[in-house]
Structure formats: structure tokens, C-alpha cells
XYZ file of C-alpha atoms in Angstrom:
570
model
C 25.907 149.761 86.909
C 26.198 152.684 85.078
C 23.694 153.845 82.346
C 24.945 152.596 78.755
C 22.962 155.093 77.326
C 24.832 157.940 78.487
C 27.481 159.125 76.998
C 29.404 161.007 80.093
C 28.251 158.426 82.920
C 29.003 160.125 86.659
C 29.841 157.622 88.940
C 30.846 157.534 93.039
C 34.761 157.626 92.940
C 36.363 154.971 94.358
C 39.502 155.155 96.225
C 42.786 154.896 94.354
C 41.059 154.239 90.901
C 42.146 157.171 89.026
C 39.616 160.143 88.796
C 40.137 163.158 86.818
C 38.583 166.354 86.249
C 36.510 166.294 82.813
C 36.226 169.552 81.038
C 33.427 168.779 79.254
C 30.987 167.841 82.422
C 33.014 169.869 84.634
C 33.279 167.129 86.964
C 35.619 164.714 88.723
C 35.109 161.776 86.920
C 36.626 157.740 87.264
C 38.788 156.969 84.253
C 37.135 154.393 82.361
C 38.759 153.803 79.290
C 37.320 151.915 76.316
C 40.266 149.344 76.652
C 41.698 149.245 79.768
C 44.695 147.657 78.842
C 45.169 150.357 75.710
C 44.426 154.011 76.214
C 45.017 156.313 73.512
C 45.579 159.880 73.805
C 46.100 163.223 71.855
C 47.418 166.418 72.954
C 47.975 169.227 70.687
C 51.064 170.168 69.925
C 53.226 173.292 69.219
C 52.786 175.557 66.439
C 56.105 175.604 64.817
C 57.162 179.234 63.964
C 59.030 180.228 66.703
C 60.375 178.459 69.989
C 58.060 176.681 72.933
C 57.980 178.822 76.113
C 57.861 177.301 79.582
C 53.978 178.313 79.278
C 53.845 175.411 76.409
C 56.014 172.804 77.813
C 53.851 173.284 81.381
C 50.838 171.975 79.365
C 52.930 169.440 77.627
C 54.670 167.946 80.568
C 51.144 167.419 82.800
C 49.708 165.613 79.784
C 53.338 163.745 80.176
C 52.977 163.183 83.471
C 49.478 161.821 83.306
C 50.210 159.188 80.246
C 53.477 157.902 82.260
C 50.829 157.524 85.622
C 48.467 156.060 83.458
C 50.776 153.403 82.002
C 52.362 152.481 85.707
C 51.667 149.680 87.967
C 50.486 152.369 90.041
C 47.533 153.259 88.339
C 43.988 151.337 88.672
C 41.554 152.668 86.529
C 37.844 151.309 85.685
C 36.350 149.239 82.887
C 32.758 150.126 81.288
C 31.292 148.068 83.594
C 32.716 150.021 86.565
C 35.543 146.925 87.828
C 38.692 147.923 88.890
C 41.648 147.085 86.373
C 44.960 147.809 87.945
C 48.055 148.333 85.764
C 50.290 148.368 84.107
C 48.805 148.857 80.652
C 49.680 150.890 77.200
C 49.762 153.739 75.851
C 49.264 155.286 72.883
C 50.266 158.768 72.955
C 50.127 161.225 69.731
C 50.807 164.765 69.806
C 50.794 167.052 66.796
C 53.452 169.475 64.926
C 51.178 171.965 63.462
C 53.373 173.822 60.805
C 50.499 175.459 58.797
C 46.752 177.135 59.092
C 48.013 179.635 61.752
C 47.348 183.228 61.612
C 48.166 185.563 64.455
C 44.262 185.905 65.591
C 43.870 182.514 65.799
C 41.468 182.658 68.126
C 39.148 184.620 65.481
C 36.771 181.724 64.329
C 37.273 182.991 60.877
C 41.258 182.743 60.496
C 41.903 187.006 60.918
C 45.298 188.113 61.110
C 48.747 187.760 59.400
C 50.043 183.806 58.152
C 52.397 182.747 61.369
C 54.579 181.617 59.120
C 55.177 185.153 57.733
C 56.293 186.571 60.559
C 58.684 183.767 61.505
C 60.084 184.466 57.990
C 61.096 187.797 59.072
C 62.414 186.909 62.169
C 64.761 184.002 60.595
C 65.645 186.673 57.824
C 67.290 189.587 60.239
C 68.693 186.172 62.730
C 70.472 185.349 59.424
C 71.129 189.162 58.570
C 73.005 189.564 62.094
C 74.713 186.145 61.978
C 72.605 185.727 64.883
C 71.065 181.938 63.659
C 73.040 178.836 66.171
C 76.285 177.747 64.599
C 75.576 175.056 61.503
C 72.165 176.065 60.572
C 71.496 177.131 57.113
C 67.241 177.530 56.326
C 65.788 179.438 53.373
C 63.841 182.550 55.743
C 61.729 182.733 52.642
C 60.326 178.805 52.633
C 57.818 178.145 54.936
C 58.817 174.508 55.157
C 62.310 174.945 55.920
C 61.178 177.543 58.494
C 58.789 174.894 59.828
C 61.007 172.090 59.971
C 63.747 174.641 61.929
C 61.293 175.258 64.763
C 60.251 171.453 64.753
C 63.723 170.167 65.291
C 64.186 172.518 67.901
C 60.939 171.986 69.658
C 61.536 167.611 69.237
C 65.005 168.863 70.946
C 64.092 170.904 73.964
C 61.151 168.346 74.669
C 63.509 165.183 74.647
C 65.633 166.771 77.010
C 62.614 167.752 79.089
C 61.482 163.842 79.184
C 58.594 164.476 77.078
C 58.069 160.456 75.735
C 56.417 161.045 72.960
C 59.085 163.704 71.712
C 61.025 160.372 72.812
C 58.997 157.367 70.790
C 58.798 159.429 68.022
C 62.279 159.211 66.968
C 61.264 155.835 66.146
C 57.639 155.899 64.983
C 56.909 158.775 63.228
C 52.921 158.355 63.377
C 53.085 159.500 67.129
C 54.302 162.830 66.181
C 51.874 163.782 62.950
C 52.996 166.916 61.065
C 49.861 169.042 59.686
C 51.328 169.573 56.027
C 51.666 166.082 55.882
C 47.782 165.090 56.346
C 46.393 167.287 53.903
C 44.609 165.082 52.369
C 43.282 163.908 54.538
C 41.709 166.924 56.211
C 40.080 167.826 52.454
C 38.695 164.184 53.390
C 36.875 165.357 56.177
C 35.899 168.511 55.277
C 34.536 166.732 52.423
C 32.467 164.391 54.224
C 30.980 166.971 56.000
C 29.190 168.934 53.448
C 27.916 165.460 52.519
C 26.397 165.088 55.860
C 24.859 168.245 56.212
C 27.758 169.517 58.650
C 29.457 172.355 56.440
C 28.965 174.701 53.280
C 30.960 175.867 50.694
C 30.673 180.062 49.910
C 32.385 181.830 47.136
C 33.192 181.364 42.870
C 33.805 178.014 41.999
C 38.070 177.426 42.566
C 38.214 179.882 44.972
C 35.883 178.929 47.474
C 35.638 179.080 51.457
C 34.221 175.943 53.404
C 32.437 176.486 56.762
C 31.371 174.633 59.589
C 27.993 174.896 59.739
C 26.717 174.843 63.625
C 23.125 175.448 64.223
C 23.338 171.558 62.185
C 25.183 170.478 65.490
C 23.032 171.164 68.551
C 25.880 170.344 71.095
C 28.423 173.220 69.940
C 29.256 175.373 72.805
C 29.077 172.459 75.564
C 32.575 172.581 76.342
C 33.594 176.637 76.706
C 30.009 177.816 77.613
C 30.519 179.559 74.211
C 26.708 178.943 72.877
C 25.522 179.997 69.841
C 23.002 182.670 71.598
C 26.357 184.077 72.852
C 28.347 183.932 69.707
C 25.566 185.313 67.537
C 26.607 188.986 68.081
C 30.728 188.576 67.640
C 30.398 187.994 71.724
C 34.819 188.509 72.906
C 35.376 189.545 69.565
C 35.692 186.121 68.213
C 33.734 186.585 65.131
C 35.211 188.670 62.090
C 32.367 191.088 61.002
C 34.052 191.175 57.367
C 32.816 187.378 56.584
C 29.198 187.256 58.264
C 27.254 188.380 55.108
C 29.037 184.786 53.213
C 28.182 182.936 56.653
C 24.977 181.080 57.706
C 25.886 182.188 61.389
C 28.223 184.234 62.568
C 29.953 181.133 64.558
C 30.622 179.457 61.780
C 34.219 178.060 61.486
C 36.702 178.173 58.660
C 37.385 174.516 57.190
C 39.173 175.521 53.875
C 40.135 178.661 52.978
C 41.546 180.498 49.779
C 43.824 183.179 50.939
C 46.585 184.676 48.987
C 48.142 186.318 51.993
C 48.821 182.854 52.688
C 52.263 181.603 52.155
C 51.319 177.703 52.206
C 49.117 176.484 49.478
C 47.304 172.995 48.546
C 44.755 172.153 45.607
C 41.626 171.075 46.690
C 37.964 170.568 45.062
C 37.197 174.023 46.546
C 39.848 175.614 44.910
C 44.068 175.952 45.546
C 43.955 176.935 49.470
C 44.531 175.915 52.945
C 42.797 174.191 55.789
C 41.799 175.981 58.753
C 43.366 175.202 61.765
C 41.052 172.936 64.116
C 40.424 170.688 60.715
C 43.442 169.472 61.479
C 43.392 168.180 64.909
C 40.291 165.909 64.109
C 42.073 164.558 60.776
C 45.373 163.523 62.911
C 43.814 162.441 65.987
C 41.036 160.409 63.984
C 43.430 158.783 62.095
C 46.026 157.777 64.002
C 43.982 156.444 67.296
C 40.594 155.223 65.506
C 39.636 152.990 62.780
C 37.857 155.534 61.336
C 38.379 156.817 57.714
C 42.106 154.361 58.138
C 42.233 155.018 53.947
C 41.428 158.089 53.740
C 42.888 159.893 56.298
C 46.071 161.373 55.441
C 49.224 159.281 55.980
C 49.010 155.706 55.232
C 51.319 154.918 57.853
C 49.086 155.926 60.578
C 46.709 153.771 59.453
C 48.458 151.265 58.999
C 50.177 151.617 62.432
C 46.846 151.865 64.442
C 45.376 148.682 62.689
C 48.660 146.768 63.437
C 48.818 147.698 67.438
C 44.860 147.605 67.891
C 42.939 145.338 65.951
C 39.887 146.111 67.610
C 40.283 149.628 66.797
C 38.009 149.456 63.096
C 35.280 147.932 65.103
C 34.676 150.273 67.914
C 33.300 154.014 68.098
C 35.913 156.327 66.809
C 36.725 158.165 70.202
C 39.876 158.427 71.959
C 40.087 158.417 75.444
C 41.768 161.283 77.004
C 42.325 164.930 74.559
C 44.631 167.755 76.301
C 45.627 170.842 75.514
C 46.504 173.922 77.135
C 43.091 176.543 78.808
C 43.863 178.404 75.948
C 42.630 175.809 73.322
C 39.305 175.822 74.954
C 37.625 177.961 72.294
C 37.684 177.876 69.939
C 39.947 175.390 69.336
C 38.763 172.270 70.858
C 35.140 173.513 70.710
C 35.444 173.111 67.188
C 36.971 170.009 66.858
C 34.059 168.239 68.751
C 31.510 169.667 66.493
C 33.560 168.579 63.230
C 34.969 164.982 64.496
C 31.255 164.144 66.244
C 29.680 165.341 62.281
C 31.623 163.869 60.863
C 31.917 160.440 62.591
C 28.470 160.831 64.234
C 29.793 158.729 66.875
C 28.077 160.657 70.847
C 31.581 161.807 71.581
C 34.569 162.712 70.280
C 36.916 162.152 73.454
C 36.250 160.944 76.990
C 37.720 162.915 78.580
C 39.149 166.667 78.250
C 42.205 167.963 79.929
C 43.587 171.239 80.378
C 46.306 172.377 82.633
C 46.076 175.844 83.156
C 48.259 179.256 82.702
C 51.553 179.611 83.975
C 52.794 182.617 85.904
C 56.169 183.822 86.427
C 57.344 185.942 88.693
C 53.570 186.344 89.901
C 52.942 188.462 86.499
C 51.842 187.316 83.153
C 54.528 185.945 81.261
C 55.849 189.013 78.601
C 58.835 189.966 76.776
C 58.243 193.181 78.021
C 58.333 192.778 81.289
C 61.660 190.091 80.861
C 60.233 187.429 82.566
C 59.890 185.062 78.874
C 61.541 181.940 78.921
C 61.655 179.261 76.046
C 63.081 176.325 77.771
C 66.527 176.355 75.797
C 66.706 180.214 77.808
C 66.713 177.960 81.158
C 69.049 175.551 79.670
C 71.279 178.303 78.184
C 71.299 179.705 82.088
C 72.751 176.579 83.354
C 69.493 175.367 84.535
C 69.263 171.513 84.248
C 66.092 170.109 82.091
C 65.510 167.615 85.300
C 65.095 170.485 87.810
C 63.012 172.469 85.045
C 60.433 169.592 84.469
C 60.186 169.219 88.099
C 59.439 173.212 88.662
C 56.548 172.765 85.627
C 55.040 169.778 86.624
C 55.350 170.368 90.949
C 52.057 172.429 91.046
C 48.746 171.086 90.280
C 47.848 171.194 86.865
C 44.147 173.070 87.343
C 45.928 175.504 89.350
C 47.833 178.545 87.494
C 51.605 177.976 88.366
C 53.841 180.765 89.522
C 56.958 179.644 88.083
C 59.798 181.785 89.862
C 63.897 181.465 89.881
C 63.253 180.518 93.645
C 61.512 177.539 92.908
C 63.498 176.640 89.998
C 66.388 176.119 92.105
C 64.115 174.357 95.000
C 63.337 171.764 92.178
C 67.369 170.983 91.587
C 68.050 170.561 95.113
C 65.097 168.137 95.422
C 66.302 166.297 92.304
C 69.743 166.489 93.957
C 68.314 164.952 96.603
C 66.515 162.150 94.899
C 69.729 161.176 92.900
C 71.931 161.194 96.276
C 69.231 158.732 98.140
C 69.047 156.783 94.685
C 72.996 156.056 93.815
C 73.485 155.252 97.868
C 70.708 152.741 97.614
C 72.229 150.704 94.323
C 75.594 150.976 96.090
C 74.280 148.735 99.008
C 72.430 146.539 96.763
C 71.374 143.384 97.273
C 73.870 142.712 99.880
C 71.709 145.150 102.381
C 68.610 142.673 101.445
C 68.486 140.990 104.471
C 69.035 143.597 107.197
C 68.210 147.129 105.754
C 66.156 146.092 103.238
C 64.008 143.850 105.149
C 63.133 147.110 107.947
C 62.224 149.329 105.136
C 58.825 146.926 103.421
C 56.621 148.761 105.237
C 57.873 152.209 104.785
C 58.180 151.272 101.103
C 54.403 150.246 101.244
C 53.378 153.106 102.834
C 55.575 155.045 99.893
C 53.823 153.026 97.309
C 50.360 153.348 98.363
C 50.276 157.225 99.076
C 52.146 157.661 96.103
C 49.643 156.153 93.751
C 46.600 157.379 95.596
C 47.589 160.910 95.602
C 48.394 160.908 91.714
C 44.959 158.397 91.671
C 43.223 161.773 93.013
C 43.107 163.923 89.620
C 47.100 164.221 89.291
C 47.775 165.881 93.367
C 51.521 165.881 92.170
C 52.179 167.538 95.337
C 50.810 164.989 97.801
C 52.957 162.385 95.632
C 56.178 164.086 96.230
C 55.578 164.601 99.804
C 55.031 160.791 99.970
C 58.581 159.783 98.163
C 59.723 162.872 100.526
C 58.087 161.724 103.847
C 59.904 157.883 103.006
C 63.342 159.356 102.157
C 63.531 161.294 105.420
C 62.577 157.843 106.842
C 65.476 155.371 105.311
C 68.235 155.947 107.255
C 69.969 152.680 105.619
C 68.612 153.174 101.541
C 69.577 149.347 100.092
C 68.512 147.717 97.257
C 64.570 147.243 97.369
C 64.342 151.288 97.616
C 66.376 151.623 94.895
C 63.917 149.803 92.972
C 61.182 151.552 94.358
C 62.479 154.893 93.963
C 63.327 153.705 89.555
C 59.314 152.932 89.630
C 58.150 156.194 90.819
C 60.665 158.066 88.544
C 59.097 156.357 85.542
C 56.481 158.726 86.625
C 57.990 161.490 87.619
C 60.622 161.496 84.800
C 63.172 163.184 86.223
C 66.249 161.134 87.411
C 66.593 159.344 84.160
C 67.702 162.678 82.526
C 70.878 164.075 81.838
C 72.933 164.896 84.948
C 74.982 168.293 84.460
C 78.583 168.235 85.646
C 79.726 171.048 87.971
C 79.613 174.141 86.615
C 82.215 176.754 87.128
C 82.653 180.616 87.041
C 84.972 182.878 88.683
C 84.776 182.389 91.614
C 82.651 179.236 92.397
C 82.124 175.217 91.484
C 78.683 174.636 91.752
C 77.750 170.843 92.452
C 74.610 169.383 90.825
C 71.584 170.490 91.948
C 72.901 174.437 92.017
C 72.314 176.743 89.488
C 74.626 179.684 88.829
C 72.822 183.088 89.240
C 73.679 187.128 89.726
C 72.393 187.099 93.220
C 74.874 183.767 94.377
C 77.769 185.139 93.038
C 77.431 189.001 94.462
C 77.048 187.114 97.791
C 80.153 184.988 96.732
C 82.298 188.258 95.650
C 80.778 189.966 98.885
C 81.513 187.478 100.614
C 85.506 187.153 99.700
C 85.287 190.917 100.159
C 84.815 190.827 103.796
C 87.025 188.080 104.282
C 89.801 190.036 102.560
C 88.914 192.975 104.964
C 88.890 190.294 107.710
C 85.773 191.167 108.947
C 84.403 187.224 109.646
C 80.984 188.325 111.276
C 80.211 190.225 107.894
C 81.478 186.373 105.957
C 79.769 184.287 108.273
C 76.384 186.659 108.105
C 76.828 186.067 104.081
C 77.070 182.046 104.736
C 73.994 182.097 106.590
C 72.361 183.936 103.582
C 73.069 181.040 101.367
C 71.790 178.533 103.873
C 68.730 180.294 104.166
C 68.796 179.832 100.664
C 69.329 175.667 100.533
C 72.905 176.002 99.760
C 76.168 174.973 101.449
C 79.461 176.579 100.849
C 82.885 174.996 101.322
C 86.287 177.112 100.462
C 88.486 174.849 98.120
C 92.044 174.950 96.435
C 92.996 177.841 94.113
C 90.198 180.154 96.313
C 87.189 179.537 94.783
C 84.366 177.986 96.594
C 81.798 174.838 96.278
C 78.341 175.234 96.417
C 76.461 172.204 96.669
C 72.817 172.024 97.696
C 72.363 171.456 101.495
């Protein structure tokens, strides 16, 4: 039994109960829940001031990929008492829009730098100068809400098409998708509550005061990053401004409220007309909407109102939530500093249960740079010709604790795989039922083989890899596809996410129809013009030397009418 005293109980792992790597302990871990039939989980969310980058969306689309595991018949995970509990279960996933209480140092614990939102103003203004802004849209470059809706809608956009659910569910609920300017309140809330409890400090004249986070009064800060106060004391990584340490207790102390005329985005507040600092946030939104704690007080009524209605359990137990991701890069301070405000101010032992936090993404084996022309916001792939199936397959392919080389290569391995899937898929709901009784009847025990190495790969802390190798390994082994792998291969997609989107038509250019599942790119269609070029000159060994090229490359080439040619995937 494990200890009830303990907060972060380690346990022997069980086979195919789900076990994840915990931040915090820096351990594998089983997933125990506090309801195992309703899981709630936060992820922060994009800062709204310009577009996402494939960095963002890789973070985003593991945490994806680990709600729509965790919801699945696949998934077994434990109870408190350490008994299995197989699925399928809820839920409850919230991610954030944060459209204020950025600088550009964010990762300054005092707030340094220029208001994010000012520099997206200047980027909208010489977009609209040039006539360079997409077709229709008409913001104000000089209101920071305008600019902050913009980049929302564009961000709720690209992730939809990406499969992200909760971009999905929010269409309808709202609450799943809090905005940051609309939870004010509640934030001032919080921050009030802790100066009550001991947990923060107000500096400055009366109306226009700063508000701190005071941690030597919470013992655990530092836990998470290794970023301990012994560490921090001397500005350790440049983290600490050395401007504010004469107003500060310590010189780790956090900003909670801040009055700031450089600041573009203003509320009144008891401390004076300001703004909140940016990990207040996070514990307001995530407290609210998955907990029952401070349901009238914090921020939108609606998400109270909505997490009393779906859990009615939820006012009566600790206010945790389960599972809190977020890309390396929120580490520290970010998430740091939401445990030590959410745990003062609640003064529940944790905040979450467990921490998760995919890590960079590479491209092109170099750090991703507009310098170096290897930056891509996902509407750049789409813009390319590059489905959103084959580009949520090349994020989420690679193991989320492992930094991800993200390369053109693989981008176009991912749409023949997809490809792939979608051919084995549509020839196995064209037999149907009627291949139930021959077919379909040879393939149960590939299917449970297929089911059970699915599950217990993605059981082992998300191996994504070993997963698709299963569905893989049990394609290459259905000669006759009929209707029970149909349904199989539906139930792992739910996972996966990838069939269910779009699919792009052919796509033509001047020389080529490319099938789905291929890409157009400079390198295919030099070989394509080369190609023609030797076939023109009638030199076939030089053509047929080109068509092995492209095979090498996964693609097969057919001439067709009017002397352009097909690529499909091979």
C-alpha cells in the first residue's frame, strides 16, 4: 500500500498501467489520478503576440497526445490505493491564451524587458503599412486587445487543423480555453490572499505599489528546476534584475502585481492601476477552472460554474490537478513559481501530480532561428503544401523527453505513413462486414497483438515510436484488411489524431500531380525538370537514374496525359 502521508508516493510499475516521467521527483512514476474516471489537466498555452512555431505546437501536441491516451480504452491507470482501473474515462483538458503580463525577458523573475504586446504593435503596424496583413483582416496595431484577439484566432486556427482537442472543445465551452485578461480578478484574488497568509508583500507609495512573492515563507521553492534559493541569492543565470533587489526581501522574489507605465495593458487594483505578473496567472486559471477552490472568487463565473456542474466532488477534495505541462522552457521560472503561489495560497502539499515537459525541438539539426531560415509557424508548413496530418505526425513521432530534429525529410516520411494508414483504412471499410467471416475472423489475433503492444508501448511514458511500429508491424501483416481492422485502426487514431483530419486533394504545379501523402518541394521538381530534360535528349539511363532517385526517396512516378507526371508515395 502506498504511504498516505506522502505526497509523491514511488511505487513498482506495473505492466501496461500507464507510467510517466514526473518532473518534480524526476522519476518514472504510475499515474494515479485522484479520480480515475475524471482527470483534469492544464497546459499552458501560447502567448498571443505573434504566431505559434512548430517549437510550440511540439509541446502542445504531446500534451495532446497524452490526454487522448489517457481518455482511451487503451489506457489503465491506478487508483490511490494502487488497483488497476482500465479505461475509458474523461477528461478535462484546459489550456490557457495568455494575452497580457509578457515582457520580452520573461524569464527575468522581476518582469525586465519591453511589454510583448508592444512589439507586436509594431509589427501589425508596418504588415498594415505594406498591405502585407491576410486578405479581410482589419485590427487597430495600436490596441492591445485587438492585437491579442488577432494572434488568438490564428493560434485556435492552426491548432484545430493540427487536431489539438481542446483548440477543438473549446469552440463550444469557452472555460477550456481561459483568456488571461479575462481572469483579472481573479488573479488580484489570489495575490490578495497571499499577503494575508504570509506568502507575499506589497513595496512602493500607496496606488502605485509592486506585490512580491515572498519565498524564504515557502521552504519547497526551487524543488522542481534545482533553482534553490542559495543559488538564486546572487542573480545566479541572470534571472534576477539587480535594479529591484534593494525593494525586495530576496532577490528571488517574484513579481505578482506590478505598476508599470511602459505597460500598454492596465487594470485597477487595491495596489494601485497595474498589471499582474505573468505566472499569477496560470495558478488563477488552472485553480479555477479544475478545483473547487476559490469557485467565487476566481475570475470567470463560468468556470466555476462549469467545474461544479461536471465534478461535484470537486469543492470537497484538495485543490490539485492531476497532470500540468508545458514546454522545458517553462521550467523556471515559470512553473517554479506557480507551485510556490498555488501551494500558499491553497496550502494544499501539492499543486499538481504530476509535471510534464516535452522538450526542445530541432530543425535541421540546428536551433530553430530566423536567421539561419529554418523558422516555421505551422501556417509556413501549411502555406508549403504540407498537410496538418503529416505535420502532427512529424511533431509528435519522436519521444517527447527527447529533443526532436524536425527536418523536410521526415516531414514528408510522416505523409507517406499517413498515406499509408488512410490506404489500409478506406480498403478495410470497403470490405466491411461482408469480409467478417473469412478475413476478419484470421486477423483477431493479429489485431490483439496490435492492441496490446499498442497500449503498452504508449502505457510506457508515451514510447510513441514503439506504438507506431505496432499499428506498422500489423498492417504489413493484413493482407485481406475487412471490417474489424477498420475498427481497430478508428480506435488507435483517436489517439494518434491523424486520419480524422483534413485530406488535401492533389496538388499540382508545372510539371507534376502530386497524390496525397507528397509534398511539393524545390528538390522534386529539379529532379522532375531534369528528369524531362534527359528524356527530351533521349538519354533513358540518365531518366531512369533520376527515377531511382525518387524511389530512394519513397516516391513513385508515373507519366500521365498532357506530360506532366504523378507522384504518389510508394
Amino acid at each position: 500500500m502506498p504511504d498516505p502521508t506522502d505526497p509523491y508516493p514511488s511505487a513498482p510499475l506495473p505492466a501496461g498501467t500507464l507510467h510517466l516521467y514526473d518532473t518534480l521527483t524526476n522519476a518514472l512514476r504510475p499515474f494515479t489520478p485522484a479520480d480515475p474516471e475524471h482527470v483534469t489537466f492544464y497546459t499552458c498555452g501560447p502567448t498571443v503576440y505573434d504566431d505559434a512555431h512548430i517549437g510550440n505546437f511540439r509541446s502542445f501536441l504531446a500534451a495532446d497526445l497524452l490526454r487522448r491516451f489517457i481518455e482511451s480504452p487503451f489506457c489503465t491507470v491506478l487508483d490511490d490505493a494502487g488497483a488497476p482501473r482500465p479505461g475509458p474515462r474523461r477528461v478535462t483538458h484546459v489550456m490557457n491564451i495568455t494575452d497580457v503580463g509578457h515582457m520580452t525577458d520573461d524569464q527575468s523573475l522581476d518582469g525586465a524587458g519591453e511589454d510583448k504586446m508592444k512589439v507586436a504593435e509594431r509589427r501589425l503596424a508596418e504588415a498594415k503599412k505594406s498591405g502585407k496583413l491576410p486578405p479581410g483582416v482589419d485590427v487597430d496595431p495600436s490596441d492591445p486587445f485587438q492585437i491579442a484577439a488577432f494572434y488568438a484566432d490564428r493560434f485556435l486556427e492552426d491548432a484545430a487543423r493540427l487536431g489539438l482537442k481542446v483548440a477543438i472543445e473549446g469552440r463550444d465551452d469557452r472555460t477550456l480555453l481561459p483568456r488571461a485578461t479575462h481572469h483579472v480578478p481573479g488573479m488580484i484574488a489570489l495575490i490578495a490572499r497571499l499577503i494575508e497568509r504570509g506568502h507575499a508583500y506589497a513595496v512602493g507609495e500607496p496606488g502605485r505599489q509592486t506585490v512580491y512573492f515572498d519565498v524564504q515563507s515557502f521552504p519547497d521553492y526551487g524543488r522542481l528546476s534545482g533553482n534553490t534559493l542559495d543559488k538564486l541569492r546572487g542573480g545566479a543565470g541572470g534571472r534576477v534584475q539587480q535594479t529591484h533587489q534593494q525593494e525586495k526581501r530576496h532577490p528571488a522574489d517574484f513579481l505578482l502585481w506590478k505598476s508599470d507605465p511602459r505597460h500598454i495593458m492596465k487594470w485597477p487594483s487595491p495596489w494601485g492601476e497595474g498589471y499582474p505578473g505573468w505566472h499569477i496567472e496560470c495558478s488563477a486559471m488552472a485553480l479555477g477552472r479544475l478545483t473547487g477552490f476559490m469557485h467565487d472568487r476566481l475570475g470567470d463565473p463560468a468556470h466555476a460554474a462549469a467545474t461544479l456542474a461536471e465534478d461535484a466532488g470537486a469543492a470537497a477534495r484538495a485543490p490539485e490537478i492531476d497532470i500540468h505541462s508545458g514546454g522545458e522552457d517553462n521550467l523556471f521560472p515559470h512553473h517554479e513559481c506557480e507551485i510556490a503561489q498555488s501551494r500558499g495560497a491553497t496550502g494544499a502539499e501539492r499543486f499538481a501530480r504530476f509535471w510534464f515537459h516535452p522538450r526542445f525541438l530541432m530543425v535541421e539539426g540546428e536551433k530553430m532561428s530566423k536567421s539561419r531560415g529554418n523558422f516555421y509557424t505551422a501556417r509556413d508548413l501549411f502555406a508549403q503544401g504540407h498537410e496538418p496530418a503529416a505535420v502532427r505526425l512529424a511533431l509528435v513521432g519522436t519521444h517527447y523527453r527527447q529533443n526532436a530534429n524536425f527536418t523536410m525529410d521526415a516531414l514528408r516520411a510522416a505523409a507517406r505513413q499517413v498515406e499509408r494508414w488512410r490506404r489500409f483504412l478506406d480498403e478495410a471499410q470497403a470490405a466491411g462486414a461482408g469480409a467478417a467471416m473469412g478475413a476478419a475472423a484470421e486477423g483477431d489475433d493479429r489485431r490483439r497483438a496490435c492492441r496490446e503492444k499498442f497500449a503498452v508501448c504508449l502505457a510506457d511514458d508515451l514510447n510513441v515510436s514503439g506504438a507506431i511500429a505496432a499499428v506498422n508491424e500489423w498492417i504489413s501483416a493484413t493482407d485481406r484488411p475487412s471490417g474489424p481492422d477498420a475498427e481497430l485502426m478508428r480506435e488507435i487514431d483517436a489517439v494518434l489524431g491523424v486520419l480524422t483530419l483534413p485530406r488535401l486533394e492533389q496538388q499540382r504545379s508545372e510539371i507534376a500531380l502530386y497524390k496525397p501523402g507528397v509534398s511539393p518541394s524545390p528538390e522534386i521538381e529539379d529532379l522532375l525538370h531534369q528528369r524531362a530534360e534527359a528524356r527530351k535528349a533521349r538519354d533513358f539511363a540518365a531518366a531512369d537514374a533520376i527515377r531511382d532517385r525518387l524511389a530512394e526517396m519513397g516516391l513513385a512516378i508515373k507519366d500521365a496525359p498532357g506530360g506532366k507526371v504523378e507522384v504518389a508515395p510508394r
